[in-house]
mmCIF file of C-alpha atoms in Angstrom:
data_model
loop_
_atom_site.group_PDB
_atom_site.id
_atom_site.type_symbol
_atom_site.label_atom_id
_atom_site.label_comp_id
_atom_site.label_asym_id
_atom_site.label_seq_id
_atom_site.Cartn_x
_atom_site.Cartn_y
_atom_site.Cartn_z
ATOM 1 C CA UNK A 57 -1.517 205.088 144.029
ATOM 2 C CA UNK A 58 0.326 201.823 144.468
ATOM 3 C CA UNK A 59 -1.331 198.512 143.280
ATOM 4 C CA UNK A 60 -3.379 196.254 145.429
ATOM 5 C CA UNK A 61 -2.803 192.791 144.762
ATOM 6 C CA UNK A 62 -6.483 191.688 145.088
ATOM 7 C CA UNK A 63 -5.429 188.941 142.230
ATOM 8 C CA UNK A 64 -2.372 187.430 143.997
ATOM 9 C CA UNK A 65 -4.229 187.424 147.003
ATOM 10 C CA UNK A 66 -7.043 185.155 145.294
ATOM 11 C CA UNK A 67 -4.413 183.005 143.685
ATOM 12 C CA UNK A 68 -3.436 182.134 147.334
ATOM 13 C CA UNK A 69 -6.534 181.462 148.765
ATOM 14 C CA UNK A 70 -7.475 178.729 145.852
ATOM 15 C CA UNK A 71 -3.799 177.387 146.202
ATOM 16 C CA UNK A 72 -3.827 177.037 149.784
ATOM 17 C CA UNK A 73 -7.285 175.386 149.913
ATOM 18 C CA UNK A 74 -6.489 173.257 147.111
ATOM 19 C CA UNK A 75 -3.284 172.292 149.463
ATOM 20 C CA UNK A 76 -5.193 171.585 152.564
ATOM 21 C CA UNK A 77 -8.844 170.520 151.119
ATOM 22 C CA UNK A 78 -8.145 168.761 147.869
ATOM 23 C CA UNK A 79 -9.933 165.544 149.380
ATOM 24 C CA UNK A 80 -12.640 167.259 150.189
ATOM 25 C CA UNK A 81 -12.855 168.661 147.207
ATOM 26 C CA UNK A 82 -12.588 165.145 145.152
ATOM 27 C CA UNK A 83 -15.579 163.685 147.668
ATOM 28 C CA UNK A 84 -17.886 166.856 146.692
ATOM 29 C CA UNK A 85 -16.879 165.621 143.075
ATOM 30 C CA UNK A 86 -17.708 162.091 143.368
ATOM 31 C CA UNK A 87 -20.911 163.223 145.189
ATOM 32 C CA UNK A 88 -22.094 165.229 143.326
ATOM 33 C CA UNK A 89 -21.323 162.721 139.860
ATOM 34 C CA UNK A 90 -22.942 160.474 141.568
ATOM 35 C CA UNK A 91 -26.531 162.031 142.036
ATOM 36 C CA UNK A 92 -26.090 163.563 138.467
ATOM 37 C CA UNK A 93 -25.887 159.850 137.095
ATOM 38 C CA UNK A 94 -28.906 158.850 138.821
ATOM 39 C CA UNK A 95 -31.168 161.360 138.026
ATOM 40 C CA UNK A 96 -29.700 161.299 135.031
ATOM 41 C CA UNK A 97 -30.790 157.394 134.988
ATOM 42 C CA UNK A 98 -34.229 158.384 136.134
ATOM 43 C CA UNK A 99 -34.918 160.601 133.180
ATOM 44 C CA UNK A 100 -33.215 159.057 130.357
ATOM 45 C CA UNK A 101 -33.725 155.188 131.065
ATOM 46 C CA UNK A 102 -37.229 155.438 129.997
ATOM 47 C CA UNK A 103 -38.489 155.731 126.377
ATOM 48 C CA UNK A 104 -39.381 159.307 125.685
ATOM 49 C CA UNK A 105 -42.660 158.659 125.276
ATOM 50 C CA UNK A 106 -43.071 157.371 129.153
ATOM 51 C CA UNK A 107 -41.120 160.449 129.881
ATOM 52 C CA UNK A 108 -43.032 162.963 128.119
ATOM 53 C CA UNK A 109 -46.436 161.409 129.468
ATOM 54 C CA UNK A 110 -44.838 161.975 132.980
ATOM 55 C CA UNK A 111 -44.165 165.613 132.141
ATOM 56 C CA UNK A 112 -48.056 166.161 130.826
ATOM 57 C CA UNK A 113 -49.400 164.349 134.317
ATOM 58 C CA UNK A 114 -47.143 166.550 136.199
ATOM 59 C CA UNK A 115 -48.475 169.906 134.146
ATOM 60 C CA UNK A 116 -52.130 168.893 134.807
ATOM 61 C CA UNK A 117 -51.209 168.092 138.172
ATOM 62 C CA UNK A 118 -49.770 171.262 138.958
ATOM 63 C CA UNK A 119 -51.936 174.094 136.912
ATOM 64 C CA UNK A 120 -55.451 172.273 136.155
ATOM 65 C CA UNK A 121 -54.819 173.322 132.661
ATOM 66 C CA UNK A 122 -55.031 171.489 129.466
ATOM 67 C CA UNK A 123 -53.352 174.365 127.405
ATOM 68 C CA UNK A 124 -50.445 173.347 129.359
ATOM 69 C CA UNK A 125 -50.797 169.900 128.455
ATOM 70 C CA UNK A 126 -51.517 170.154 124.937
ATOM 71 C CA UNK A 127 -47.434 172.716 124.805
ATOM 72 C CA UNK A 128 -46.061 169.932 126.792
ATOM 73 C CA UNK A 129 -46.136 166.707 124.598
ATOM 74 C CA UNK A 130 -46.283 168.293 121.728
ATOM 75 C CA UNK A 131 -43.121 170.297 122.217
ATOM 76 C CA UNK A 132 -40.636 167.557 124.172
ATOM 77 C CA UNK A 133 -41.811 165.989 120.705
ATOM 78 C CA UNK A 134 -40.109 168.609 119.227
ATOM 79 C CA UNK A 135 -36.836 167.903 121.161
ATOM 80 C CA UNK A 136 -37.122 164.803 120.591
ATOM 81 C CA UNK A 137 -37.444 165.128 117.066
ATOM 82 C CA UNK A 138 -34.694 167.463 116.974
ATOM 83 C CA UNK A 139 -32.300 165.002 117.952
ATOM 84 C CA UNK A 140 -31.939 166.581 121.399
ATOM 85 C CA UNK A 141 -33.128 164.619 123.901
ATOM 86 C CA UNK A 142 -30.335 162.973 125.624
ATOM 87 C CA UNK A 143 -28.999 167.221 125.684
ATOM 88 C CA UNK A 144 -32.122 168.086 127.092
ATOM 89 C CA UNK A 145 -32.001 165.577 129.905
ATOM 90 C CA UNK A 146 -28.566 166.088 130.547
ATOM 91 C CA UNK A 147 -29.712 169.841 131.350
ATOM 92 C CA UNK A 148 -32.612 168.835 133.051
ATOM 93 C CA UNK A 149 -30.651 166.785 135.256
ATOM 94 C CA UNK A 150 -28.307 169.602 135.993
ATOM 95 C CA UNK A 151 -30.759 171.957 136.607
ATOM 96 C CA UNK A 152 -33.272 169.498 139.005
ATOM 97 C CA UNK A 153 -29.902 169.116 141.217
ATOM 98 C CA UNK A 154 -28.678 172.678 140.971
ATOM 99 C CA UNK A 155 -31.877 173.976 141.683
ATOM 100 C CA UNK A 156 -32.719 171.822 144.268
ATOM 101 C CA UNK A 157 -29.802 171.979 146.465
ATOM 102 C CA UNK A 158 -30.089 176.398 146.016
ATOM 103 C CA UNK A 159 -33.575 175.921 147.714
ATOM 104 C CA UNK A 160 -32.343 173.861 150.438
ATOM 105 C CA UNK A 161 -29.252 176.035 150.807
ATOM 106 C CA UNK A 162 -31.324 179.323 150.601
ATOM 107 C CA UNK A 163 -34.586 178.671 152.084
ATOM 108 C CA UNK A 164 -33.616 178.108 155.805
ATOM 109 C CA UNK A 165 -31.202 181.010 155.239
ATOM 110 C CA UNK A 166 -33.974 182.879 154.234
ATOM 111 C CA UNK A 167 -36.120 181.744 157.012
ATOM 112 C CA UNK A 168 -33.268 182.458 159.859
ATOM 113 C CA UNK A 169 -32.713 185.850 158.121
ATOM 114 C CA UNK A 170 -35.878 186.717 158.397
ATOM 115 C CA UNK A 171 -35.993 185.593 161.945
ATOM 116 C CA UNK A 172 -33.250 187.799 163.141
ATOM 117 C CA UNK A 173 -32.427 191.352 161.479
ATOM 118 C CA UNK A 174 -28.909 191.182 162.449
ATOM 119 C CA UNK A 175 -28.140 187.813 160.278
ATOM 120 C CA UNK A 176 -30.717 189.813 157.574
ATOM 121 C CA UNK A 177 -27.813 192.828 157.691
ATOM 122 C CA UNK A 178 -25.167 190.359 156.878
ATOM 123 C CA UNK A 179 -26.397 188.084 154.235
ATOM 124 C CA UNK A 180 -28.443 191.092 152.248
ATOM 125 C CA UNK A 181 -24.721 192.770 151.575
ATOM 126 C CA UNK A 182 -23.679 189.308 150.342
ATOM 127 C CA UNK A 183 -26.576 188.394 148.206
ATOM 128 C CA UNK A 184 -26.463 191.812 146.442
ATOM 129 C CA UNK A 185 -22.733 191.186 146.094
ATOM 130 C CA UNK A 186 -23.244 187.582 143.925
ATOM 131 C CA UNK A 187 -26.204 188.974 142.057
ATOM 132 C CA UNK A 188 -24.189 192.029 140.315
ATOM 133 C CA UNK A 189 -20.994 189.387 140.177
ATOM 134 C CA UNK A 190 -20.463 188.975 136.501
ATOM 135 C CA UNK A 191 -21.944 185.346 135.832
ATOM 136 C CA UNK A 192 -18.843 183.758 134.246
ATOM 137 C CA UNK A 193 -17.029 184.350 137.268
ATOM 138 C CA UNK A 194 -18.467 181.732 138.948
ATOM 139 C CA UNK A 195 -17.279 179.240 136.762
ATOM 140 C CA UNK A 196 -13.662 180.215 138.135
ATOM 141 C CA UNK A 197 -13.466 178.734 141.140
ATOM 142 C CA UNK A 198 -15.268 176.043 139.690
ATOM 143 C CA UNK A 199 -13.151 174.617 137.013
ATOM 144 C CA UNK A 200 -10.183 175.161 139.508
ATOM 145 C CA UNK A 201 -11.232 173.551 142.041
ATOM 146 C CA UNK A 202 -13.150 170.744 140.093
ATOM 147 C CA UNK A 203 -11.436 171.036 137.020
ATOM 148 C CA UNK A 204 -13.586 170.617 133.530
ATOM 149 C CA UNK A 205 -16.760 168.533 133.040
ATOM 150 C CA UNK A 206 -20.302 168.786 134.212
ATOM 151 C CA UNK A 207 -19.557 168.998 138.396
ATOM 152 C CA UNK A 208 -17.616 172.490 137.988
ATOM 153 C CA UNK A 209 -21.098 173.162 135.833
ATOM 154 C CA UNK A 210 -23.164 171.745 138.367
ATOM 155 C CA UNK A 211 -21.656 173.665 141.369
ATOM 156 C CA UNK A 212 -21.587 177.532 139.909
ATOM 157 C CA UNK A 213 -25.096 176.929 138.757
ATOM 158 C CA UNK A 214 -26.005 175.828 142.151
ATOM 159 C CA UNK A 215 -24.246 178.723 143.744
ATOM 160 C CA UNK A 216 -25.439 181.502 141.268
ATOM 161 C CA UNK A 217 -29.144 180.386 141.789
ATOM 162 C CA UNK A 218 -29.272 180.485 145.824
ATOM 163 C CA UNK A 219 -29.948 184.206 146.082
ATOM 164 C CA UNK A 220 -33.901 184.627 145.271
ATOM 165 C CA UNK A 221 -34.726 181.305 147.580
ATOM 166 C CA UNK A 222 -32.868 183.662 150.471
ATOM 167 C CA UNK A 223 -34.411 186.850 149.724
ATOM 168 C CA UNK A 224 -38.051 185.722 148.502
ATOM 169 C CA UNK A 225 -38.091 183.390 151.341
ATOM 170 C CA UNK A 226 -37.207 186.402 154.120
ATOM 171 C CA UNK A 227 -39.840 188.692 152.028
ATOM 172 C CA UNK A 228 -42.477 186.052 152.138
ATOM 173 C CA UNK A 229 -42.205 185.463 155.856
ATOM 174 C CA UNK A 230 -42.152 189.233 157.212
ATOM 175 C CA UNK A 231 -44.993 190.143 154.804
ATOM 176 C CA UNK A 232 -47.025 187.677 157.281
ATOM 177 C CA UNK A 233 -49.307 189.662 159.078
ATOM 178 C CA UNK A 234 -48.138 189.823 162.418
ATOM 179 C CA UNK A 235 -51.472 189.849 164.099
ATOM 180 C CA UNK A 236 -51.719 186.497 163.150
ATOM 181 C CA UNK A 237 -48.377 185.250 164.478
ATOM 182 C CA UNK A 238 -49.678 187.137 167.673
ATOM 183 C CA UNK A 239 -52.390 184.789 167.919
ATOM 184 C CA UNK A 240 -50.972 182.078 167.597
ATOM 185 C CA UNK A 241 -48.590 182.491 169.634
ATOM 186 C CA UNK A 242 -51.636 183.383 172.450
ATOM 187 C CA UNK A 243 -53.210 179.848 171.649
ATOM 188 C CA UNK A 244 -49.754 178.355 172.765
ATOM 189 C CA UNK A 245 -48.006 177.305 169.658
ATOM 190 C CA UNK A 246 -43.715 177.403 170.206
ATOM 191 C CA UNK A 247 -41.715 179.216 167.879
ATOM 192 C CA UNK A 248 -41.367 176.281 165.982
ATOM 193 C CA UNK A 249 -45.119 175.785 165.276
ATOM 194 C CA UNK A 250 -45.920 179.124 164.544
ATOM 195 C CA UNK A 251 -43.316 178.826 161.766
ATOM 196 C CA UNK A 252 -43.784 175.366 160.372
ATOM 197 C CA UNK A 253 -47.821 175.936 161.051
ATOM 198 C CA UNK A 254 -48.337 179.349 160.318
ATOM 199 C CA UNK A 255 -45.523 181.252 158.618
ATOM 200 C CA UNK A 256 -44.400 178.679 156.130
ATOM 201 C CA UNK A 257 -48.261 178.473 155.028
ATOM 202 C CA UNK A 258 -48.792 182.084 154.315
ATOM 203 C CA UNK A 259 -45.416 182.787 152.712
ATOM 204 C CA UNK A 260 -45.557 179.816 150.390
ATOM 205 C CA UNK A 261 -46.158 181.874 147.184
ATOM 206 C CA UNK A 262 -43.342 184.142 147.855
ATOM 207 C CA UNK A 263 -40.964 180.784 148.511
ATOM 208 C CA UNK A 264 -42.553 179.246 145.330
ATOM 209 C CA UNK A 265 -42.243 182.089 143.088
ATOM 210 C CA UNK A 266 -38.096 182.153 144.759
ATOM 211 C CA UNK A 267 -38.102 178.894 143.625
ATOM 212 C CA UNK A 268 -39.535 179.868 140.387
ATOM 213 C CA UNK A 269 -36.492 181.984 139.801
ATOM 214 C CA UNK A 270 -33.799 179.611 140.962
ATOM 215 C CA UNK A 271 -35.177 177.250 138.076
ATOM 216 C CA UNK A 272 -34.710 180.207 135.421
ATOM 217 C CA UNK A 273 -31.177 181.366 136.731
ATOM 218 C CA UNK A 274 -30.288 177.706 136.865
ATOM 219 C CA UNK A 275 -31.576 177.625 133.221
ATOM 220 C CA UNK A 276 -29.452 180.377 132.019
ATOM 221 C CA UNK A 277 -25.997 179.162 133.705
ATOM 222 C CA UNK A 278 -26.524 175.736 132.744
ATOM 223 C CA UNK A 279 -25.956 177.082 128.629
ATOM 224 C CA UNK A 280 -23.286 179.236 130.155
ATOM 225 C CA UNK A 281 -21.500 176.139 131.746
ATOM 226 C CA UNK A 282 -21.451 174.572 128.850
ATOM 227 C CA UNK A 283 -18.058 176.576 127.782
ATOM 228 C CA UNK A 284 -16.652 174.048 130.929
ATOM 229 C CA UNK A 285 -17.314 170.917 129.196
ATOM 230 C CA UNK A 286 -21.289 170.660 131.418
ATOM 231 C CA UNK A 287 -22.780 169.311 128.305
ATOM 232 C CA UNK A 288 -26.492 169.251 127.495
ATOM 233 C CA UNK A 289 -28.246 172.143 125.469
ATOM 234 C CA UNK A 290 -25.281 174.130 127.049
ATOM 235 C CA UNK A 291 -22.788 172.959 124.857
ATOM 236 C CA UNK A 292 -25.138 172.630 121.873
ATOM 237 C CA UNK A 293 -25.551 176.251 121.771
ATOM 238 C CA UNK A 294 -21.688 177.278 122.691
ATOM 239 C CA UNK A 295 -20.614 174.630 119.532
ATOM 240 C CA UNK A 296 -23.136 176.327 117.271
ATOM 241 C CA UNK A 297 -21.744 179.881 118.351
ATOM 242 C CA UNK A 298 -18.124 178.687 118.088
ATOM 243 C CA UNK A 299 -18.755 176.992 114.855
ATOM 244 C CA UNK A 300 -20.873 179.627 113.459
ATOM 245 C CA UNK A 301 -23.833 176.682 113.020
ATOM 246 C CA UNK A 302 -26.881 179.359 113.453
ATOM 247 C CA UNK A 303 -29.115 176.208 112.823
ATOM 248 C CA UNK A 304 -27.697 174.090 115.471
ATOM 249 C CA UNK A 305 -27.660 176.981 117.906
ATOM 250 C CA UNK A 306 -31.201 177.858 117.080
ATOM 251 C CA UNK A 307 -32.532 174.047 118.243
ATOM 252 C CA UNK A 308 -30.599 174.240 121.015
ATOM 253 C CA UNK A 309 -31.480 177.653 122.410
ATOM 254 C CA UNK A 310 -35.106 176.179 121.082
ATOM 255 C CA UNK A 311 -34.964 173.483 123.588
ATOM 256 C CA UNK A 312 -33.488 175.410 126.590
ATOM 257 C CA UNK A 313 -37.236 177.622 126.101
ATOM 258 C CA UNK A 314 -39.542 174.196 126.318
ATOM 259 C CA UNK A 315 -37.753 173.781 128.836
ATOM 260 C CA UNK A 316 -37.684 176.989 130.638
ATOM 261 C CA UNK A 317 -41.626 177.533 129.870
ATOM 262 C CA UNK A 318 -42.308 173.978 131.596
ATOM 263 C CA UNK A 319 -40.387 174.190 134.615
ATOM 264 C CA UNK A 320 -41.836 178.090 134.792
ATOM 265 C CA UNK A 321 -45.466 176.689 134.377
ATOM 266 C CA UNK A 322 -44.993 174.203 136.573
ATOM 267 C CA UNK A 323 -43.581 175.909 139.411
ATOM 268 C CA UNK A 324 -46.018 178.885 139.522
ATOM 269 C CA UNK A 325 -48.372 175.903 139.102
ATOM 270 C CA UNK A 326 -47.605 174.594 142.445
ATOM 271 C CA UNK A 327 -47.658 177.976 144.033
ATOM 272 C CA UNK A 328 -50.439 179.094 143.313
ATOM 273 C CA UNK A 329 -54.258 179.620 145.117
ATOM 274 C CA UNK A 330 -56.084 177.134 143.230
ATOM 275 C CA UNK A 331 -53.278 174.617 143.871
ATOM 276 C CA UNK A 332 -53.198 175.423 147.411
ATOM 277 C CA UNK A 333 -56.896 175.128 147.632
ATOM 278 C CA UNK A 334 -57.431 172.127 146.172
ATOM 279 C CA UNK A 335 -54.823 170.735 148.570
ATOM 280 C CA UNK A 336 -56.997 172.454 151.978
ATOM 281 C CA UNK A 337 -60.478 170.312 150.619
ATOM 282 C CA UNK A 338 -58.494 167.341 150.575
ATOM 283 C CA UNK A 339 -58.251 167.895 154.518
ATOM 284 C CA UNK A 340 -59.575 166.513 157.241
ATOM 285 C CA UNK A 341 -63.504 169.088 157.959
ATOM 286 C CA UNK A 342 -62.756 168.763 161.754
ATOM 287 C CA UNK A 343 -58.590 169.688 160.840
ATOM 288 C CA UNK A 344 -58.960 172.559 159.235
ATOM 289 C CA UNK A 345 -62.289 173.756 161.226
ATOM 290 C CA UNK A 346 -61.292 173.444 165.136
ATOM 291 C CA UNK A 347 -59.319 176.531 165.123
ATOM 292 C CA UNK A 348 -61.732 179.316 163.631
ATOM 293 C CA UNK A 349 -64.037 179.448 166.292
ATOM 294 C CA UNK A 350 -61.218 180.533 169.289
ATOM 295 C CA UNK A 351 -59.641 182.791 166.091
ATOM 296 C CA UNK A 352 -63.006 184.423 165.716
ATOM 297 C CA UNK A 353 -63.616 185.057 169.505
ATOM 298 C CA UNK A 354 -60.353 186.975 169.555
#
């Protein structure tokens, strides 16, 4: 059987886009360095201590749970007593961007996909296709068309993490009951209501727990980027694998799991009931009231 030259033909594609886009390219860099050195500035301008205290408000704020509070200061202590802080802000701030721009990437997708089942039969073919790709082949692409440092990082985590906002987005809205869509739909409300008003609502703790998962994938490629010169608790870890430091490797991967358990509190914090109803007694009586009557009558 004669040989396909899959390879050449990828060689191609990256030179000819590096021929034609290479200053598009070098503004996606200079973007993108850009927002990492302000949140960057955001988290690591303050002392630790404001920083930390931040982090415990934001637990509490999110789960209504002192345990969470008491791991919180306690362990960014740790980090910080590890020498690891400016590493561990340096991944945070890669991981806040990464995993921000996959939800606002994959969340409309998710919501158009799960408007119409033809765009569903493309983009579930695709989204299977990146989540079986082996994870170091997104860093690639990257580092060619970025070359080495913490953008290349930055943009394969991003890109690695979009899949669950797509499909736990699309999940979350067709699991709405459709009897309620009906209704409101009787009452008047456009398209655009009944999503924004209705289907949003309901599939918020399928969204949430997508985001939930973008924040752990982002996690785990953010270590892996650091063999591309990302920094942070990424390059920590791959110096103490090179270098056969187990000690230095252990802090690191230490860190990366405060971390990971915060931003996984958090999260499923902010997506949960409770959350949710503490947010609806906060409302307006008459707001939240007007409608059940005419949804009763039905």
């Amino acid at each position: 059987m004669p040989r396909i030259p899959v390879g050449s033909w990828v060689d191609s594609l990256i030179s000819f886009l590096l021929d034609h886009l290479g200053g598009v390219f070098d503004g996606v860099s200079s973007l993108v360095t850009s927002l990492i050195n302000g949140v960057y500035w955001v988290l690591h301008t303050p002392p630790y201590g404001v920083v930390i205290a931040v982090f415990a408000v934001l637990a509490w704020v999110a789960t209504r749970r002192w345990q969470l509070v008491v791991f919180t200061v306690p362990a960014f202590l740790l980090i910080v007593s590890m020498e690891l802080w400016t590493a561990a802000m340096q991944t945070l701030t890669v991981v806040v961007l990464a995993a921000g721009a996959a939800v606002l990437i994959g969340v409309p997708v998710g919501v158009a996909a799960a408007r119409s089942p033809r765009l569903s039969g493309v983009v579930r073919p695709v989204l299977d296709f990146m989540q079986t790709l082996p994870v170091f082949v997104y860093l690639i692409p990257s580092v060619f068309f970025f070359g080495i440092g913490v953008v290349p990082g930055t943009v394969s985590t991003t890109v690695f993490a979009i899949p669950p906002a797509v499909r736990l987005t699309e999940l979350g809205i067709r699991q709405v009951d459709p009897e309620i869509v009906e209704a409101a739909q009787a009452f008047g409300s456009r398209p655009a209501q009944v999503l924004r008003q209705v289907q949003l609502p309901l599939a918020l703790p399928s969204i949430m727990a997508g985001v939930n998962q973008v924040i752990m994938l982002a996690l785990s490629m953010v270590v892996i980027a650091g063999m591309v010169g990302a920094g942070g608790l990424g390059e920590v870890v791959v110096r103490g694998v090179t270098q056969l430091d187990i000690g230095a490797g252990f802090e690191g991967g230490l860190s990366v799991v405060i971390l990971a358990i915060f931003l996984d509190r958090v999260t499923g914090g902010f997506g949960s009931g409770s959350f949710r109803r503490l947010r609806f007694r906060r409302r307006a009586p008459d707001a939240v009231a007007a409608p059940v009557p005419a949804l009763a009558q039905r």
